[in-house]
Coordinates of C-alpha atoms in Angstrom, one line a residue:
M1 CA -217.3 -95.7 72.4
K2 CA -215.9 -97.1 75.0
P3 CA -212.4 -96.1 76.3
V4 CA -209.4 -98.8 75.4
K5 CA -208.7 -100.2 79.3
Q6 CA -204.4 -99.4 79.6
L7 CA -202.7 -102.5 80.4
P8 CA -201.3 -102.8 84.4
Q9 CA -198.2 -101.0 84.3
A10 CA -196.2 -99.5 87.7
I11 CA -194.1 -96.8 85.3
E12 CA -193.1 -94.1 88.5
I13 CA -192.2 -97.6 90.4
E14 CA -190.1 -99.0 87.8
D15 CA -188.1 -95.1 87.7
A16 CA -187.5 -96.1 91.3
I17 CA -185.9 -99.6 90.9
L18 CA -184.3 -98.5 88.5
G19 CA -182.6 -95.3 90.4
I20 CA -181.6 -97.2 93.3
L21 CA -180.1 -100.1 91.0
L22 CA -177.6 -97.1 89.3
D23 CA -177.2 -95.6 92.8
Q24 CA -176.3 -98.8 95.1
P25 CA -175.3 -101.2 92.9
K26 CA -175.1 -103.7 95.7
A27 CA -178.7 -103.9 95.7
L28 CA -178.9 -105.6 92.4
H29 CA -179.2 -109.2 94.1
S30 CA -182.0 -108.8 95.9
V31 CA -183.6 -107.8 92.3
I32 CA -182.1 -109.9 90.0
S33 CA -183.7 -112.7 90.9
K34 CA -187.2 -111.4 91.3
L35 CA -187.6 -109.3 87.9
P36 CA -186.8 -110.4 84.3
V37 CA -186.9 -108.0 81.6
D38 CA -190.4 -107.9 80.4
A39 CA -191.7 -107.0 84.1
F40 CA -190.5 -103.9 83.3
Y41 CA -194.0 -102.2 81.3
S42 CA -191.7 -99.0 79.6
H43 CA -189.5 -100.2 76.5
K44 CA -186.6 -97.4 78.3
N45 CA -187.1 -99.1 81.6
Q46 CA -186.5 -102.7 79.7
V47 CA -183.3 -101.8 77.3
I48 CA -181.8 -100.1 81.5
Y49 CA -182.5 -103.1 83.0
N50 CA -181.6 -105.5 80.5
A51 CA -178.2 -103.6 80.3
I52 CA -177.8 -103.8 84.2
S53 CA -178.5 -107.4 83.2
E54 CA -175.7 -108.2 81.1
Q55 CA -173.1 -106.1 82.6
F56 CA -174.1 -108.5 86.2
S57 CA -174.1 -112.1 84.0
A58 CA -170.6 -110.5 83.1
S59 CA -169.0 -109.8 86.6
R60 CA -168.9 -106.0 85.2
P61 CA -170.1 -103.2 86.9
T62 CA -173.4 -101.9 87.6
D63 CA -172.8 -98.6 88.3
L64 CA -174.8 -94.8 86.2
I65 CA -171.1 -94.5 84.1
S66 CA -171.2 -98.0 83.5
I67 CA -174.5 -98.8 81.8
N68 CA -174.0 -95.2 80.3
S69 CA -170.7 -96.4 78.2
K70 CA -172.5 -99.6 78.0
L71 CA -175.7 -98.5 76.3
Q72 CA -173.8 -95.4 74.1
A73 CA -171.3 -99.0 72.5
E74 CA -175.1 -100.3 71.9
N75 CA -176.2 -97.2 70.4
K76 CA -179.4 -97.6 72.5
L77 CA -178.5 -94.9 74.9
E78 CA -180.4 -92.1 72.6
S79 CA -182.9 -94.0 72.7
I80 CA -183.3 -93.9 76.8
G81 CA -182.9 -89.9 76.1
G82 CA -179.3 -90.2 77.1
I83 CA -176.9 -89.8 80.0
N84 CA -180.2 -87.5 81.5
A85 CA -182.5 -89.6 81.2
L86 CA -179.8 -91.9 83.7
M87 CA -178.9 -89.4 86.2
D88 CA -182.8 -88.3 86.0
L89 CA -183.6 -91.8 87.1
T90 CA -180.8 -91.7 90.1
N91 CA -181.7 -88.7 91.2
G92 CA -185.7 -89.6 91.8
V93 CA -183.8 -92.3 94.6
V94 CA -185.7 -91.3 98.2
N95 CA -186.3 -94.6 100.3
T96 CA -184.0 -97.2 98.7
A97 CA -185.6 -99.1 102.4
S98 CA -188.5 -99.5 100.4
L99 CA -187.0 -101.3 96.9
D100 CA -188.7 -105.0 97.9
Y101 CA -192.0 -103.5 98.0
Y102 CA -190.8 -102.1 94.8
C103 CA -190.1 -105.1 92.9
E104 CA -193.6 -107.1 94.5
V105 CA -195.5 -104.3 92.8
V106 CA -193.3 -104.3 89.6
S107 CA -193.7 -108.2 89.6
E108 CA -197.7 -107.9 90.4
T109 CA -198.2 -105.9 87.2
Y110 CA -196.2 -107.9 85.2
K111 CA -199.0 -110.6 86.7
R112 CA -201.7 -109.3 85.3
R113 CA -200.5 -108.1 82.6
L114 CA -199.5 -111.6 81.5
G115 CA -203.0 -113.0 82.5
I116 CA -204.3 -110.4 80.7
I117 CA -203.0 -111.9 77.7
K118 CA -203.6 -115.7 78.3
A119 CA -207.1 -114.6 79.0
T120 CA -207.7 -113.1 75.9
E121 CA -206.2 -115.9 74.3
L122 CA -208.0 -118.1 76.4
V123 CA -211.8 -115.5 75.0
D124 CA -210.6 -115.7 71.0
K125 CA -210.0 -119.8 71.2
L126 CA -213.2 -119.7 72.7
Y127 CA -214.7 -117.6 70.4
G128 CA -213.1 -119.5 67.3
G129 CA -214.3 -122.9 68.4
D130 CA -211.6 -124.9 69.4
E131 CA -211.0 -127.7 71.3
M132 CA -212.4 -128.0 74.6
V133 CA -209.1 -129.9 76.0
D134 CA -207.2 -127.6 74.1
N135 CA -209.4 -124.3 76.0
L136 CA -209.3 -126.4 79.6
S137 CA -205.2 -126.8 78.9
L138 CA -204.8 -122.9 78.6
A139 CA -207.4 -121.8 81.9
N140 CA -205.2 -124.2 83.2
E141 CA -201.7 -123.1 82.4
L142 CA -202.8 -119.6 82.7
T143 CA -204.0 -120.3 86.5
L144 CA -200.8 -121.7 87.1
S145 CA -198.3 -119.1 85.5
L146 CA -200.2 -116.5 87.6
S147 CA -199.5 -118.4 91.0
N148 CA -196.3 -119.5 90.1
E149 CA -193.5 -117.4 90.7
T150 CA -192.6 -116.0 87.1
S151 CA -188.8 -114.9 88.2
N152 CA -187.2 -117.3 86.3
V153 CA -188.7 -116.0 83.1
G154 CA -185.8 -114.7 80.8
G155 CA -183.3 -117.5 82.9
I156 CA -181.6 -117.2 85.7
H157 CA -178.1 -116.0 86.4
I158 CA -176.2 -118.8 87.6
S159 CA -175.1 -116.8 90.8
N160 CA -178.1 -117.6 91.9
S161 CA -179.1 -120.9 91.2
L162 CA -175.8 -121.4 93.0
I163 CA -177.2 -119.9 96.2
E164 CA -180.4 -122.8 95.8
L165 CA -178.0 -125.8 95.1
I166 CA -176.4 -124.3 98.3
R167 CA -179.8 -124.4 100.0
E168 CA -180.3 -127.9 98.8
Q169 CA -177.5 -129.2 99.9
E170 CA -177.8 -127.4 103.4
M171 CA -181.6 -129.0 103.7
E172 CA -179.5 -132.3 102.5
L173 CA -177.3 -132.8 105.1
S174 CA -179.9 -131.5 107.3
G175 CA -181.4 -135.0 106.4
E176 CA -184.5 -132.7 103.9
F177 CA -184.7 -132.3 100.8
S178 CA -186.7 -130.0 97.5
G179 CA -188.9 -133.1 97.0
C180 CA -190.1 -136.1 98.8
K181 CA -189.2 -138.9 100.2
S182 CA -191.0 -142.6 98.8
G183 CA -191.7 -143.6 102.1
F184 CA -189.6 -146.6 102.7
K185 CA -186.4 -146.8 104.6
D186 CA -183.8 -148.6 102.3
L187 CA -184.9 -146.9 98.8
D188 CA -185.0 -143.2 100.4
N189 CA -181.0 -144.4 101.8
Q190 CA -180.5 -145.1 97.8
I191 CA -181.3 -142.8 96.1
L192 CA -182.0 -139.6 98.8
G193 CA -185.7 -139.2 98.0
F194 CA -188.2 -138.0 94.5
K195 CA -186.6 -134.6 93.7
N196 CA -188.9 -131.7 92.2
Q197 CA -188.8 -132.3 89.0
Q198 CA -188.0 -135.7 88.5
V199 CA -189.6 -138.2 86.2
V200 CA -189.7 -141.0 88.1
I201 CA -190.2 -144.5 86.6
V202 CA -191.4 -147.1 87.9
A203 CA -190.5 -150.7 85.0
G204 CA -191.4 -154.2 85.0
R205 CA -193.7 -157.5 83.8
P206 CA -197.0 -157.9 84.9
G207 CA -197.2 -159.2 87.8
M208 CA -194.2 -157.9 89.6
G209 CA -196.4 -155.0 91.4
K210 CA -196.0 -152.0 90.0
T211 CA -199.7 -150.2 90.4
T212 CA -199.1 -152.2 94.3
F213 CA -195.8 -149.9 94.9
G214 CA -197.5 -146.8 93.5
I215 CA -199.7 -146.8 95.4
N216 CA -197.6 -148.0 98.5
V217 CA -195.7 -144.8 97.6
A218 CA -198.7 -142.3 98.0
Y219 CA -200.1 -144.3 100.8
R220 CA -196.9 -143.8 103.0
L221 CA -196.3 -139.9 102.0
A222 CA -199.8 -139.4 102.9
K223 CA -200.4 -141.2 106.0
H224 CA -196.6 -140.9 107.4
Y225 CA -195.7 -137.2 105.6
S226 CA -199.0 -136.0 105.3
T227 CA -198.3 -134.8 101.6
P228 CA -200.7 -134.4 98.9
V229 CA -200.8 -136.7 96.7
G230 CA -202.5 -137.4 93.0
F231 CA -202.7 -140.4 90.9
F232 CA -203.5 -140.7 88.0
S233 CA -205.5 -144.4 87.0
L234 CA -205.8 -145.1 83.2
E235 CA -206.2 -148.6 84.1
M236 CA -208.5 -149.3 87.3
S237 CA -211.3 -147.2 89.2
H238 CA -211.2 -144.5 91.5
T239 CA -213.6 -147.3 93.5
E240 CA -210.5 -150.4 92.5
L241 CA -208.3 -148.1 94.2
T242 CA -209.5 -146.7 97.4
K243 CA -209.9 -150.6 97.8
K244 CA -206.2 -151.2 97.7
F245 CA -206.0 -148.4 100.0
A246 CA -208.2 -149.6 102.3
A247 CA -206.6 -153.1 102.1
I248 CA -203.0 -151.7 103.2
E249 CA -204.5 -149.8 106.4
A250 CA -206.4 -152.5 107.5
Q251 CA -204.0 -154.8 106.1
I252 CA -207.3 -157.0 104.6
S253 CA -207.4 -158.7 101.8
N254 CA -210.5 -157.5 100.0
S255 CA -211.1 -160.8 98.9
R256 CA -211.4 -161.9 102.3
I257 CA -214.2 -159.4 103.3
N258 CA -216.8 -161.3 102.5
E259 CA -215.9 -164.5 105.0
L260 CA -215.9 -162.0 108.0
D261 CA -218.5 -161.9 110.9
E262 CA -219.7 -159.6 111.7
Q263 CA -217.8 -158.3 114.3
K264 CA -215.0 -158.5 112.0
L265 CA -216.6 -156.8 109.3
H266 CA -217.2 -153.8 111.0
E267 CA -213.5 -153.5 112.5
Y268 CA -212.7 -153.9 109.3
F269 CA -214.7 -150.8 108.0
R270 CA -213.9 -148.9 110.7
K271 CA -209.5 -149.6 110.0
A272 CA -210.4 -148.9 106.3
Q273 CA -212.2 -145.6 106.6
A274 CA -209.0 -143.7 108.2
I275 CA -208.0 -143.5 104.8
G276 CA -210.7 -141.0 104.0
T277 CA -208.9 -138.7 105.9
L278 CA -205.5 -138.6 103.6
P279 CA -204.3 -136.0 101.4
I280 CA -204.8 -138.4 98.1
H281 CA -206.2 -137.3 94.9
I282 CA -207.6 -139.9 92.3
D283 CA -208.3 -138.7 88.9
D284 CA -209.8 -142.3 87.1
K285 CA -210.4 -140.6 83.3
P286 CA -210.0 -143.5 80.7
N287 CA -208.5 -143.7 77.6
A288 CA -207.1 -140.3 78.6
S289 CA -204.7 -137.9 76.2
I290 CA -201.7 -136.5 77.5
D291 CA -203.3 -133.0 77.0
D292 CA -205.9 -133.9 79.2
I293 CA -204.0 -135.6 82.0
R294 CA -201.7 -132.1 81.4
A295 CA -204.8 -129.8 82.3
R296 CA -205.7 -131.7 84.5
A297 CA -203.2 -132.5 86.5
I298 CA -202.5 -128.4 86.4
T299 CA -205.8 -128.3 88.2
M300 CA -205.3 -130.6 91.2
K301 CA -202.0 -128.8 91.4
R302 CA -203.5 -125.2 91.8
R303 CA -206.6 -126.8 94.1
H304 CA -204.5 -129.3 96.5
D305 CA -201.0 -128.3 96.3
I306 CA -200.3 -131.8 95.8
K307 CA -196.1 -132.3 95.7
L308 CA -195.9 -136.0 94.2
L309 CA -197.8 -137.5 91.2
V310 CA -198.6 -140.8 90.1
I311 CA -199.6 -141.9 86.7
D312 CA -200.8 -145.3 85.8
Y313 CA -199.1 -146.5 83.4
I314 CA -197.7 -144.4 80.4
Q315 CA -198.5 -147.8 78.0
L316 CA -202.3 -146.6 78.3
I317 CA -202.3 -143.0 77.9
N318 CA -202.9 -141.8 74.0
V319 CA -201.7 -138.2 72.1
G320 CA -205.1 -137.1 71.4
K321 CA -204.9 -136.6 67.5
N322 CA -202.9 -139.6 65.3
K323 CA -198.3 -138.3 66.0
G324 CA -197.4 -141.9 63.7
N325 CA -196.2 -144.9 65.1
R326 CA -196.6 -146.2 69.0
E327 CA -193.5 -145.8 69.7
Q328 CA -193.1 -142.1 68.3
E329 CA -196.5 -141.9 70.4
I330 CA -194.7 -142.7 73.3
S331 CA -191.9 -140.7 73.1
E332 CA -193.7 -137.5 72.8
I333 CA -196.1 -138.7 76.0
S334 CA -192.8 -138.9 77.5
R335 CA -191.8 -135.7 77.0
K336 CA -195.1 -134.4 77.9
I337 CA -194.5 -136.1 81.4
K338 CA -191.3 -134.5 82.2
L339 CA -192.3 -131.1 81.0
L340 CA -195.3 -131.4 83.4
A341 CA -192.8 -132.6 86.3
K342 CA -191.1 -129.2 85.3
E343 CA -194.1 -127.2 84.9
L344 CA -196.0 -128.5 88.4
N345 CA -192.7 -128.3 90.0
I346 CA -193.3 -131.8 91.6
P347 CA -191.7 -135.1 91.0
I348 CA -193.7 -137.1 88.9
I349 CA -193.4 -141.4 89.6
A350 CA -194.9 -142.6 85.8
I351 CA -195.9 -146.4 85.8
A352 CA -194.5 -148.5 82.6
Q353 CA -194.4 -151.3 80.9
L354 CA -191.0 -153.8 80.3
S355 CA -191.0 -155.0 76.8
R356 CA -191.1 -159.4 76.8
Q357 CA -188.1 -159.6 76.2
V358 CA -187.8 -159.5 79.8
E359 CA -189.3 -163.3 79.5
A360 CA -186.5 -165.0 76.8
S361 CA -183.6 -164.1 79.1
D362 CA -182.4 -166.7 82.1
P363 CA -183.2 -165.7 84.6
K364 CA -186.1 -163.2 83.8
I365 CA -184.3 -159.7 85.1
P366 CA -185.3 -156.7 84.0
F367 CA -182.6 -154.3 82.2
L368 CA -183.0 -150.9 80.6
H369 CA -182.5 -151.9 77.9
H370 CA -185.7 -154.2 77.7
L371 CA -187.7 -150.3 78.7
R372 CA -185.5 -148.9 75.5
E373 CA -188.4 -150.1 72.8
S374 CA -190.9 -147.6 74.2
G375 CA -190.0 -144.6 72.3
S376 CA -187.8 -142.0 74.5
I377 CA -188.9 -143.0 78.2
E378 CA -185.4 -143.9 79.0
Q379 CA -183.5 -140.8 78.3
D380 CA -186.3 -138.7 79.0
A381 CA -186.6 -140.0 82.7
D382 CA -184.3 -138.8 85.6
M383 CA -184.5 -142.1 87.5
V384 CA -186.0 -146.2 86.7
L385 CA -186.7 -148.0 89.1
M386 CA -187.6 -151.7 87.9
L387 CA -189.4 -154.4 90.0
W388 CA -188.6 -158.1 89.8
R389 CA -190.4 -160.9 91.7
A390 CA -188.7 -164.4 91.8
E391 CA -191.1 -165.9 93.7
Y392 CA -193.4 -164.8 90.1
Y393 CA -191.4 -166.7 88.1
D394 CA -191.4 -169.9 90.4
Y395 CA -187.4 -169.5 91.6
P396 CA -186.9 -170.6 95.0
E397 CA -184.6 -168.4 95.4
F398 CA -182.6 -166.0 94.6
E399 CA -178.5 -164.0 94.9
F400 CA -178.7 -161.2 96.8
D401 CA -175.4 -158.9 98.1
S402 CA -173.7 -162.2 98.0
R403 CA -176.2 -164.0 100.3
M404 CA -179.6 -166.2 98.6
E405 CA -182.6 -165.3 99.7
D406 CA -186.2 -167.1 100.0
S407 CA -187.7 -166.0 97.2
K408 CA -191.9 -166.0 99.2
G409 CA -192.6 -162.7 99.9
K410 CA -189.8 -160.7 98.5
C411 CA -189.5 -157.7 95.4
V412 CA -186.5 -156.5 94.0
C413 CA -186.2 -153.4 93.0
F414 CA -183.4 -151.6 90.5
V415 CA -182.7 -148.9 90.9
R416 CA -181.4 -148.8 86.7
K417 CA -180.9 -145.1 86.6
N418 CA -179.9 -142.1 88.9
R419 CA -178.9 -139.4 87.4
N420 CA -178.7 -137.8 90.7
G421 CA -177.0 -140.5 92.1
E422 CA -175.6 -144.0 92.3
T423 CA -177.7 -147.3 90.7
G424 CA -178.3 -149.8 93.1
R425 CA -181.1 -152.4 94.3
V426 CA -183.0 -152.9 97.3
L427 CA -185.1 -155.6 98.6
F428 CA -188.3 -155.6 99.9
R429 CA -190.7 -157.1 101.5
N430 CA -194.1 -157.8 99.7
N431 CA -197.8 -159.1 99.4
L432 CA -200.0 -158.2 96.6
A433 CA -203.2 -159.8 98.5
L434 CA -203.0 -157.0 100.7
S435 CA -201.9 -154.3 98.4
S436 CA -198.7 -154.6 99.8
F437 CA -194.9 -153.3 100.2
Y438 CA -192.1 -153.5 103.0
D439 CA -189.2 -152.4 103.8
I440 CA -187.3 -155.8 104.5
N441 CA -185.5 -154.4 108.0
V442 CA -188.1 -156.3 110.2
D443 CA -188.0 -154.3 112.5
N444 CA -189.9 -152.0 110.3
F445 CA -191.7 -154.5 108.7
I446 CA -195.8 -154.4 109.4
P447 CA -197.2 -157.9 109.4
P448 CA -200.8 -158.8 107.7
N449 CA -203.1 -158.6 109.9
L450 CA -204.1 -162.3 111.0
D451 CA -206.6 -162.3 112.9
F452 CA -208.8 -161.7 110.8

């Protein structure tokens, strides 16, 4: 009979960590954010570490006497072996300088146990004949969970969160932040870039350039910051998308390629080939469900470490199985996109179509209530950007910042919601024939390549 394998564990090292914490309470600051209670395999050690964590959270002493009193008051002292068990832990303290190493060992054994549990669940599902989409999702979740930090499992004390907040604010003051830029100077000044775990909705009526805007953000991040980007397109094929990236790079409309002579055509191909080096990863599976997207996005994150994901667009996503009316389905999709942003720890730009009610107003300017019919998109979004082109509606000019602007080649981006900052509006130049958006500032304007 084959012997039953024991789950990975390191009881002696767990004992050593607890002994150090009881003997030198100040050491807890370097441990509490690294190890959740479940990282300890021994039930006795879980009880002791949980008592230490609770004392820490309540800003109470975490020395041996205090923990002994707490366990006694909660009738848990005898279950862990009494005060003698606590004293044995402190008596075994030898080398406190190895605490970080001990934490790494316990964290590693914890991750391995989680992996075995998840893998066993996956094997059971494969034998049980569950849908392959569910199995793929579970497999990717397993891989992601093993590659990510597990320090937040079981919660994180606010003192540790405060340290992260201060670090983020220091980064912002120095011009950096946890997330990525939009690639547009004026927009970044307004929104301070896209933060990790944010869902950014880019909304508008047809013809406003929503997809083109998402493509331009992906292009600029990949081109100017070497940021790996994922792009899920439920409407266009990967070749159609690549044509648009090539048009941005070469600054020539794809509709004019047939008009080029041989020399110009070679020049176009030479320029377009530059996008082949960009870290842009396209998934164009049609009729994808939100669970498909999640599974594929996890794979994309694991393989390419993407820092931003663009989904084009929300209303084309299906939920797989019938969940009710379309508004309820959109609500579920919206919630799962938010959960995915947190799971991947990156910003997600999700493009959304606005209702026809925009066309009934005068002027035909989009507001948040035009999004409210689409389930809970507005509620789940951290930021909502709405694109509006006066030129599309044949307005020759429009008011912007107390002055009149010629509508030709202009697009207004309304920041209608910004959970972590101010709302407002930003003016862009755009040329949809060249699949391009530009900063309004002339110094940053990239003129179309008129030599072609």
